[in-house]
Coordinates of C-alpha atoms and ligand atoms in Angstrom, one line a residue:
M1 CA -28.8 13.8 -25.9
V2 CA -31.6 12.0 -24.1
N3 CA -29.6 10.4 -20.8
P4 CA -29.6 6.7 -21.5
S5 CA -31.3 4.4 -18.9
Y6 CA -29.2 2.7 -17.3
I7 CA -31.8 -0.2 -16.0
S8 CA -29.4 -2.9 -16.4
A9 CA -27.2 -1.5 -13.8
L10 CA -29.9 -2.1 -10.9
Q11 CA -30.9 -5.5 -10.9
N12 CA -30.0 -6.6 -8.2
P13 CA -33.4 -7.0 -6.2
I14 CA -31.8 -4.4 -3.6
F15 CA -32.5 -1.5 -5.7
R16 CA -36.5 -1.9 -6.1
T17 CA -36.7 -2.4 -2.6
I18 CA -34.6 1.0 -2.1
S19 CA -37.5 2.7 -4.2
K20 CA -40.2 1.0 -2.7
A21 CA -39.0 2.2 0.3
A22 CA -38.5 5.8 -1.0
S23 CA -41.8 5.9 -2.3
N24 CA -43.3 4.9 1.1
L25 CA -41.8 7.9 2.8
N26 CA -42.9 9.8 0.0
L27 CA -39.5 11.2 -1.4
E28 CA -36.9 10.7 -3.9
S29 CA -33.7 8.3 -4.1
Y30 CA -30.8 7.5 -6.1
V31 CA -27.6 5.0 -6.5
I32 CA -24.6 8.2 -7.2
G33 CA -20.8 7.8 -6.6
G34 CA -18.4 4.8 -6.8
Y35 CA -21.2 2.1 -8.4
V36 CA -22.2 4.2 -10.8
R37 CA -18.9 5.3 -11.9
D38 CA -17.4 1.1 -12.3
Y39 CA -20.8 -0.1 -13.5
I40 CA -20.0 1.9 -17.0
L41 CA -16.5 1.4 -16.4
N42 CA -17.8 -2.4 -16.3
R43 CA -14.9 -2.5 -13.0
G44 CA -17.0 -5.2 -11.9
E45 CA -20.0 -5.5 -8.9
A46 CA -19.0 -3.0 -6.0
K47 CA -19.5 -4.0 -2.5
D48 CA -20.2 -0.5 -1.7
I49 CA -23.9 1.9 -3.2
D50 CA -24.2 4.8 -1.6
I51 CA -27.6 6.5 -2.0
V52 CA -29.3 9.6 -2.0
A53 CA -32.4 10.1 -0.4
V54 CA -33.8 14.1 -1.2
G55 CA -35.2 14.0 2.4
S56 CA -33.7 12.1 5.4
G57 CA -31.1 9.2 4.6
I58 CA -31.4 8.1 7.8
E59 CA -35.2 7.6 7.3
L60 CA -35.2 6.1 4.1
A61 CA -32.3 3.5 6.0
Q62 CA -34.6 2.4 8.3
E63 CA -37.5 1.9 6.3
V64 CA -36.0 0.0 3.7
S65 CA -34.3 -2.3 7.0
R66 CA -38.1 -2.8 7.7
L67 CA -38.9 -4.3 3.8
L68 CA -36.0 -6.8 4.7
P69 CA -35.8 -9.6 5.0
G70 CA -34.1 -10.4 8.7
K71 CA -34.5 -6.3 9.6
P72 CA -30.8 -5.8 9.3
K73 CA -29.4 -3.4 11.8
V74 CA -29.3 0.4 10.7
S75 CA -25.9 2.4 12.0
V76 CA -26.6 5.7 11.9
F77 CA -24.1 8.3 12.3
K78 CA -25.9 11.2 13.6
T79 CA -23.2 14.3 13.4
Y80 CA -23.0 13.5 9.2
G81 CA -26.7 12.6 9.1
T82 CA -25.9 9.7 7.3
A83 CA -26.8 5.6 7.7
M84 CA -25.4 2.3 7.3
L85 CA -26.7 -1.0 6.6
K86 CA -25.6 -4.5 5.3
S87 CA -28.0 -7.2 3.3
G88 CA -26.5 -9.5 1.0
G89 CA -22.7 -8.5 1.5
I90 CA -23.6 -5.0 0.2
E91 CA -23.0 -2.0 2.4
L92 CA -25.4 0.5 2.0
E93 CA -24.6 4.0 2.8
F94 CA -27.4 6.5 3.0
V95 CA -26.9 10.6 2.9
G96 CA -29.9 13.1 2.7
A97 CA -29.0 14.7 -0.3
R98 CA -27.6 18.8 1.0
K99 CA -25.7 21.7 0.2
E100 CA -22.6 22.3 1.7
S101 CA -20.0 25.1 3.6
Y102 CA -16.6 23.3 4.2
S103 CA -15.2 25.2 7.4
E104 CA -11.4 26.9 6.5
E105 CA -10.1 24.8 9.5
S106 CA -11.5 21.0 9.3
R107 CA -13.3 19.0 6.8
N108 CA -16.2 18.8 9.0
P109 CA -18.9 20.2 7.0
A110 CA -22.6 22.2 7.9
V111 CA -24.8 20.9 6.5
E112 CA -28.4 22.4 4.8
N113 CA -30.5 20.2 3.1
G114 CA -31.1 20.5 -0.7
S115 CA -31.8 19.2 -4.2
L116 CA -30.0 16.2 -6.0
A117 CA -28.9 18.9 -7.7
D118 CA -27.5 20.3 -5.3
D119 CA -26.0 17.2 -4.0
Q120 CA -24.1 16.7 -7.6
N121 CA -22.6 20.3 -7.1
R122 CA -20.6 18.9 -3.8
R123 CA -19.2 16.2 -5.1
D124 CA -15.4 15.4 -6.3
F125 CA -15.5 14.6 -9.5
T126 CA -18.1 15.0 -12.6
I127 CA -17.1 10.7 -12.9
N128 CA -18.4 10.3 -9.1
A129 CA -21.7 12.7 -9.5
L130 CA -23.3 10.7 -12.4
A131 CA -26.6 9.4 -10.2
L132 CA -29.3 6.7 -11.6
S133 CA -32.6 7.6 -10.3
L134 CA -34.6 4.7 -8.7
N135 CA -37.8 6.8 -8.5
D136 CA -41.0 5.0 -10.5
E137 CA -41.6 7.6 -13.0
N138 CA -37.8 7.1 -14.5
F139 CA -36.0 4.3 -12.5
G140 CA -32.5 4.1 -14.1
K141 CA -32.3 6.9 -15.8
L142 CA -28.9 8.9 -15.2
L143 CA -29.1 12.0 -13.8
D144 CA -25.5 13.6 -15.3
P145 CA -25.5 17.7 -15.0
F146 CA -21.5 17.6 -15.1
N147 CA -21.1 15.6 -18.4
G148 CA -19.0 13.1 -16.2
I149 CA -19.7 10.1 -18.9
A150 CA -17.9 12.2 -21.0
D151 CA -14.9 12.1 -18.6
L152 CA -15.9 8.9 -18.4
E153 CA -15.2 7.5 -21.7
N154 CA -12.4 10.4 -22.5
H155 CA -10.4 10.2 -18.9
I156 CA -10.6 12.9 -17.6
I157 CA -10.5 13.8 -13.6
R158 CA -12.3 16.9 -13.3
T159 CA -14.6 18.8 -10.7
P160 CA -18.3 19.3 -11.4
L161 CA -17.3 22.7 -9.8
D162 CA -14.0 25.5 -9.7
P163 CA -11.6 23.0 -8.7
D164 CA -10.2 25.8 -6.3
I165 CA -13.7 25.7 -4.3
T166 CA -14.3 21.6 -4.7
Y167 CA -10.4 20.7 -3.4
S168 CA -10.4 23.8 -0.6
D169 CA -13.9 22.4 0.2
D170 CA -12.4 18.8 1.0
P171 CA -8.6 18.8 0.6
L172 CA -8.5 14.9 0.7
R173 CA -10.0 15.9 -2.8
M174 CA -6.9 16.3 -4.2
L175 CA -5.2 13.0 -3.1
R176 CA -8.5 11.1 -4.8
A177 CA -8.3 13.3 -7.8
I178 CA -4.3 11.6 -8.2
R179 CA -5.7 8.3 -6.4
F180 CA -8.5 7.7 -9.4
A181 CA -5.5 9.1 -12.3
T182 CA -3.9 6.3 -10.9
Q183 CA -5.8 3.3 -10.6
L184 CA -8.0 4.4 -13.5
N185 CA -5.6 5.8 -15.7
F186 CA -7.0 8.5 -16.6
I187 CA -5.6 12.5 -16.9
I188 CA -6.9 14.8 -14.2
E189 CA -7.7 17.9 -16.1
K190 CA -5.3 21.1 -16.0
D191 CA -7.0 23.5 -14.1
S192 CA -7.7 20.9 -11.6
L193 CA -4.1 20.2 -11.7
A194 CA -3.0 23.5 -11.3
A195 CA -5.5 23.6 -8.2
I196 CA -4.2 20.7 -6.5
K197 CA -0.8 22.7 -6.9
R198 CA -2.0 26.0 -5.0
N199 CA -3.9 24.2 -2.9
A200 CA -1.0 22.2 -1.8
K201 CA -0.4 23.2 1.6
R202 CA -4.2 22.2 3.1
I203 CA -3.6 18.7 2.8
K204 CA -1.7 19.3 6.0
I205 CA -5.6 19.4 8.0
I206 CA -6.4 15.8 6.7
S207 CA -5.9 13.2 9.1
K208 CA -3.1 10.6 8.2
E209 CA -5.5 7.4 7.9
R210 CA -7.6 9.0 5.4
I211 CA -4.2 10.1 3.4
V212 CA -2.7 6.4 4.4
D213 CA -5.9 4.7 2.9
E214 CA -5.8 6.9 -0.4
L215 CA -1.8 6.3 -0.6
N216 CA -2.6 2.5 -0.5
K217 CA -5.0 2.2 -3.2
M218 CA -1.6 4.4 -5.5
L219 CA 0.2 1.8 -4.5
L220 CA -2.2 -1.0 -5.0
A221 CA -2.5 0.2 -8.2
D222 CA -1.3 -1.0 -11.8
V223 CA 1.5 1.1 -12.5
P224 CA 1.8 3.1 -9.2
S225 CA 4.2 5.3 -10.2
K226 CA 1.6 7.8 -11.2
G227 CA 0.7 8.8 -8.6
F228 CA 4.2 9.0 -6.8
A229 CA 5.4 11.2 -9.9
L230 CA 1.7 13.4 -9.6
L231 CA 2.6 13.9 -6.4
H232 CA 5.2 15.2 -6.4
K233 CA 4.3 17.2 -10.0
T234 CA 1.7 19.0 -7.8
G235 CA 3.5 19.5 -4.8
L236 CA 2.5 17.5 -2.6
L237 CA 4.4 14.7 -1.2
P238 CA 6.7 17.1 0.8
Y239 CA 3.8 16.9 3.3
I240 CA 3.3 13.6 2.8
L241 CA 6.4 11.4 2.5
P242 CA 9.0 13.8 2.5
E243 CA 11.6 10.5 2.7
L244 CA 11.0 10.2 -0.9
V245 CA 11.2 14.1 -2.2
A246 CA 15.1 13.7 -0.4
L247 CA 16.0 10.8 -2.6
Q248 CA 15.4 13.2 -5.5
G249 CA 18.1 15.0 -7.5
I250 CA 21.5 14.0 -8.7
D251 CA 24.8 15.0 -7.8
E252 CA 28.3 15.6 -9.6
K253 CA 31.5 15.5 -8.1
E254 CA 35.0 15.7 -9.9
G255 CA 32.7 14.2 -12.9
Q256 CA 31.1 11.7 -10.9
T257 CA 27.4 11.3 -10.8
H258 CA 24.8 8.9 -8.9
K259 CA 21.1 7.4 -10.1
D260 CA 18.4 9.9 -9.4
N261 CA 17.0 7.7 -6.0
F262 CA 13.6 9.2 -6.6
W263 CA 12.7 8.0 -10.3
H264 CA 14.7 4.6 -9.7
T265 CA 12.2 4.0 -7.2
L266 CA 9.3 4.5 -9.1
E267 CA 10.9 2.2 -11.2
V268 CA 11.0 -0.3 -8.8
V269 CA 7.5 0.3 -7.3
D270 CA 6.5 -0.8 -10.7
N271 CA 8.7 -3.3 -11.5
I272 CA 7.3 -5.3 -8.4
S273 CA 4.1 -4.3 -9.3
K274 CA 3.9 -6.4 -11.9
A275 CA 5.4 -9.7 -9.7
T276 CA 3.3 -9.1 -6.3
D277 CA -0.5 -7.6 -5.4
D278 CA 0.7 -7.6 -1.6
L279 CA 0.6 -3.9 -0.3
W280 CA 3.5 -4.5 2.0
L281 CA 5.9 -5.7 -0.1
R282 CA 5.2 -2.2 -2.7
W283 CA 5.8 -0.4 0.4
A284 CA 8.8 -1.7 1.1
A285 CA 9.5 -1.1 -2.9
L286 CA 8.6 2.2 -2.2
L287 CA 11.1 2.8 1.2
H288 CA 13.7 0.6 -0.4
D289 CA 16.4 2.9 -0.8
I290 CA 15.5 6.0 1.8
G291 CA 18.5 5.8 3.7
K292 CA 20.2 7.0 0.9
A293 CA 19.3 11.0 1.3
P294 CA 20.8 10.7 4.6
T295 CA 24.0 8.1 4.0
K296 CA 24.9 10.1 0.8
R297 CA 28.7 10.4 1.0
F298 CA 31.5 11.6 -1.6
D299 CA 35.1 9.4 -1.1
K300 CA 37.7 10.5 -3.7
K301 CA 38.7 7.1 -4.0
L302 CA 35.3 5.2 -3.9
G303 CA 33.2 8.2 -6.1
W304 CA 29.1 8.6 -4.6
T305 CA 28.8 6.5 -1.4
F306 CA 25.9 5.5 0.9
H307 CA 27.6 3.7 3.3
T308 CA 24.5 1.4 5.4
H309 CA 22.0 2.6 3.9
E310 CA 20.0 0.2 4.3
F311 CA 20.3 0.0 8.4
V312 CA 19.8 4.2 8.4
G313 CA 16.8 3.2 5.9
A314 CA 14.4 0.6 8.3
K315 CA 14.4 2.3 11.2
M316 CA 13.4 5.3 9.1
V317 CA 10.8 3.3 8.5
Y318 CA 9.3 3.2 11.7
K319 CA 9.5 6.5 12.6
L320 CA 7.6 7.0 9.3
F321 CA 5.0 4.4 9.9
K322 CA 4.6 6.4 13.5
R323 CA 3.8 9.8 11.5
L324 CA 1.7 8.2 9.4
K325 CA 0.1 6.8 12.0
M326 CA 0.6 2.9 10.2
P327 CA 0.3 0.3 12.2
L328 CA 3.1 -0.5 14.1
N329 CA 2.8 -4.4 14.0
D330 CA 4.3 -6.9 11.4
K331 CA 3.6 -5.8 8.9
M332 CA 6.0 -3.3 9.6
K333 CA 8.9 -5.3 10.8
F334 CA 8.1 -7.0 7.4
V335 CA 9.1 -3.4 5.4
Q336 CA 12.0 -2.8 7.6
K337 CA 13.3 -6.5 7.2
M338 CA 13.0 -6.1 3.2
V339 CA 14.8 -2.2 4.5
L340 CA 17.6 -3.4 5.9
M341 CA 18.0 -6.7 4.0
S342 CA 17.6 -4.9 0.6
S343 CA 21.2 -5.1 -0.7
R344 CA 22.3 -9.1 0.5
P345 CA 21.0 -11.2 -2.3
I346 CA 22.7 -8.5 -4.5
A347 CA 26.2 -8.5 -2.7
L348 CA 25.5 -12.8 -2.9
A349 CA 24.9 -12.5 -6.8
S350 CA 28.5 -12.5 -7.8
D351 CA 29.6 -15.5 -5.8
V352 CA 26.5 -17.5 -5.8
T353 CA 28.1 -20.4 -2.5
D354 CA 25.9 -22.4 -0.4
S355 CA 26.9 -21.2 2.8
A356 CA 26.5 -17.5 2.0
V357 CA 22.6 -18.8 0.5
R358 CA 22.1 -20.5 4.2
R359 CA 22.7 -17.2 6.0
L360 CA 20.8 -15.7 3.7
I361 CA 17.7 -17.8 3.9
F362 CA 18.3 -18.0 7.7
D363 CA 18.4 -14.0 8.0
A364 CA 15.7 -13.7 5.5
G365 CA 13.4 -16.8 6.8
E366 CA 10.1 -16.9 5.5
N367 CA 10.5 -13.9 3.5
V368 CA 13.6 -14.9 1.3
E369 CA 10.8 -15.5 -1.6
D370 CA 9.8 -12.0 -1.1
L371 CA 13.3 -10.5 -0.4
M372 CA 14.4 -12.2 -4.2
T373 CA 11.4 -10.6 -5.9
L374 CA 11.9 -7.0 -4.2
C375 CA 15.8 -7.5 -5.5
E376 CA 14.9 -8.5 -9.0
A377 CA 12.5 -5.3 -9.0
D378 CA 15.6 -3.4 -8.2
I379 CA 16.6 -3.9 -11.1
T380 CA 16.4 -0.9 -13.4
T381 CA 19.2 -0.3 -15.7
K382 CA 18.6 0.3 -19.2
N383 CA 21.9 -1.7 -20.1
P384 CA 20.1 -4.7 -21.6
K385 CA 23.3 -7.2 -21.4
K386 CA 23.6 -6.1 -17.8
F387 CA 20.1 -6.5 -17.3
K388 CA 20.1 -10.2 -19.0
K389 CA 23.3 -10.9 -16.8
Y390 CA 21.7 -9.9 -13.6
H391 CA 18.3 -11.5 -13.5
A392 CA 20.4 -14.8 -14.9
N393 CA 22.4 -13.9 -11.5
F394 CA 19.2 -13.9 -9.3
Q395 CA 17.8 -17.2 -11.0
L396 CA 21.3 -19.0 -10.2
V397 CA 20.2 -17.0 -6.4
R398 CA 16.8 -18.3 -6.5
D399 CA 17.9 -21.7 -7.9
K400 CA 20.3 -22.2 -4.6
I401 CA 17.3 -21.1 -2.1
V402 CA 15.8 -24.1 -3.4
E403 CA 18.7 -26.6 -3.0
V404 CA 20.1 -25.5 -0.4
E405 CA 16.7 -25.3 1.4
E406 CA 15.3 -29.2 0.5
R407 CA 18.6 -30.4 1.6
D408 CA 19.4 -28.5 4.7
H409 CA 15.9 -27.0 6.0
V410 CA 17.4 -23.6 7.8
R411 CA 14.6 -21.2 7.2
N412 CA 12.8 -21.3 10.4
F413 CA 16.0 -22.8 11.5
Q414 CA 15.3 -24.6 15.3
P415 CA 18.8 -26.0 16.8
P416 CA 18.8 -29.9 16.2
V417 CA 20.0 -30.0 19.7
S418 CA 18.2 -27.8 22.6
G419 CA 20.6 -25.7 25.5
E420 CA 18.4 -28.0 27.9
E421 CA 20.2 -31.4 26.6
I422 CA 23.5 -29.8 26.1
M423 CA 22.9 -28.8 30.1
K424 CA 22.0 -32.3 31.3
T425 CA 25.2 -33.9 29.0
F426 CA 27.6 -31.2 30.6
N427 CA 25.9 -30.9 33.8
L428 CA 25.7 -26.9 33.5
K429 CA 23.1 -24.7 35.1
P430 CA 22.2 -21.5 32.5
S431 CA 25.5 -19.9 31.8
R432 CA 27.1 -18.7 29.2
E433 CA 29.0 -21.9 27.9
I434 CA 25.3 -23.0 26.9
G435 CA 24.9 -20.4 24.4
L436 CA 28.3 -20.7 23.5
I437 CA 27.6 -24.4 22.7
K438 CA 24.4 -23.3 20.4
D439 CA 26.3 -20.6 19.1
A440 CA 28.6 -22.7 17.6
I441 CA 26.5 -25.3 16.6
K442 CA 24.3 -22.8 14.4
E443 CA 27.4 -21.3 12.5
A444 CA 28.8 -24.7 12.1
I445 CA 25.3 -25.8 10.3
L446 CA 25.2 -22.4 8.3
E447 CA 28.8 -22.8 7.5
G448 CA 28.3 -26.1 5.7
E449 CA 30.7 -28.5 8.0
I450 CA 28.0 -30.2 9.7
P451 CA 24.0 -30.7 8.2
N452 CA 21.3 -29.0 10.1
E453 CA 20.7 -33.1 12.2
Y454 CA 20.1 -34.0 15.2
E455 CA 23.0 -36.6 15.4
A456 CA 26.0 -34.1 13.8
A457 CA 24.9 -32.1 16.2
K458 CA 25.1 -33.7 19.0
E459 CA 28.4 -34.9 18.3
F460 CA 29.4 -31.2 17.3
M461 CA 28.0 -30.2 21.0
L462 CA 30.6 -32.8 22.5
K463 CA 33.1 -31.9 19.9
K464 CA 33.4 -28.3 21.3
G465 CA 32.1 -29.4 25.1
A466 CA 35.6 -31.0 25.7
E467 CA 36.7 -27.9 23.3
I468 CA 36.1 -25.4 26.4
G469 CA 36.8 -27.9 28.9
L470 CA 33.6 -29.5 30.0
T471 CA 33.1 -32.8 31.5
I472 CA 30.4 -35.4 30.6
D473 CA 28.0 -35.9 33.3
D474 CA 27.2 -40.2 32.6
Ligands
CTP501 N1 -17.2 12.3 -2.5 C1 -16.8 13.2 -2.1 N2 -15.6 14.0 -1.7 C2 -15.0 12.9 -0.9 C3 -15.0 11.6 -0.4 C4 -16.7 11.4 -1.1 O1 -17.5 14.2 -3.5 N3 -14.0 13.6 -0.1 C5 -18.3 11.8 -3.1 C6 -18.1 10.7 -4.3 O2 -19.3 11.6 -5.1 C7 -18.0 9.5 -3.9 C8 -18.8 9.4 -2.9 O3 -18.9 10.3 -2.3 O4 -18.1 8.9 -5.5 C9 -18.1 8.0 -2.3 O5 -17.1 7.7 -1.7 P1 -16.2 6.9 -1.6 O6 -17.0 5.6 -1.2 O7 -14.9 8.0 -0.6 O8 -15.7 7.0 -3.1 P2 -16.4 5.8 -4.8 O9 -16.1 7.0 -5.3 O10 -16.9 4.8 -3.9 O11 -14.9 5.1 -4.7 P3 -13.9 4.3 -3.9 O12 -14.8 3.1 -3.5 O13 -13.2 3.5 -4.8 O14 -13.0 4.8 -3.0

């Protein structure tokens, strides 16, 4: 079959500029990789465009910049022989076509100049090796030596070379295969899958940052469980998230079993992904039960228990983020908080009192809706009656949150009477008594004894002060 022209993919005037720059330098240039793949898949205009030059990618980038209005700055990465420039909100990456061989110990390649075909050979997947010509004589022509188009149509992830070579050249590609399978809902071809299993332990040479990038992309897919199930199946998961592997399996003692918390977790992640695109809430879903493996006990009366798993899990979140070199900032704290509080609304659902709801809002603060979203996603029972009942209970909790919040404003709680006022009223220096009174006011508000208002709180303060023997200074 004659390759069709994809000139429609090259409407953006930048492509003609690149073409002109290449012909000024008397070299061939092509668009390759994600841009072509996503155009054919109709995934919307990409923000990153990869250009291959048969010759120097750096010189091509410099010539393109010269032709563009404003002559955008070219960033050169000499070690990799690549250059980058930004134009009209698009990032253009330039690279010279190369033949490569990777060393056993690192993913840094030894580079040699090559043809377009050499360059396509060393790419990760057939669907990422598609190239469109930017050369005058065949502008828009598709160059597809491995029939990547058929793989795109049939939803297949396949390596251009023997998968053992492609994966051991750059082990990150094992994760990329799983990530693309998850994002695009494609299937990894069976030899490729077997090669991932064989090469899994080489993932150890890949930097944590790159691994986390792939995990984040998996988590942001429509159905993230697909990726994590594949990580499990291929044996990659123990090198990346052993905490999840430890959740897998069902124990039985005296005829009593517990659910498989690994597969349950994956269901929770899929559930939450229908409700939110927030990466960190999805991370919280993925990690919400990790404390269950180290806390699992069998008790003759109670059966299987996971006592304090939320607390243990929250501590594990910190270690996991640290190990994976993830940010140890407010995002990590948010995930910890979600894990720590993940059972709170459940305990509440059977008996929705105002004071319990007030405490929940007080403790969860601005994250109370996220916490409810997590708890709803946590409902994975296959019993339709129970499913309905649990959801209805959580709806009651949600309604109550709105009602209590409107009335009592305990989210972002600020004590209605300040420490300063307490000191002034009772003529106190900074002391334990001030803390006692402040806490008592907070407790009285949360318990619903007094409204969250200044007058009521002041009156309560005077009463409390008198109780502990303080006198008013007037
Ligand atoms: N590539 C590769 N091996 C890698 C990384 C990238 O062969 N480990 C090649 C692929 O041809 C890929 C191109 O480099 O298409 C660009 O890589 P990148 O920008 O990381 O990925 P995209 O395919 O553009 O996809 P996405 O933006 O979704 O990551």
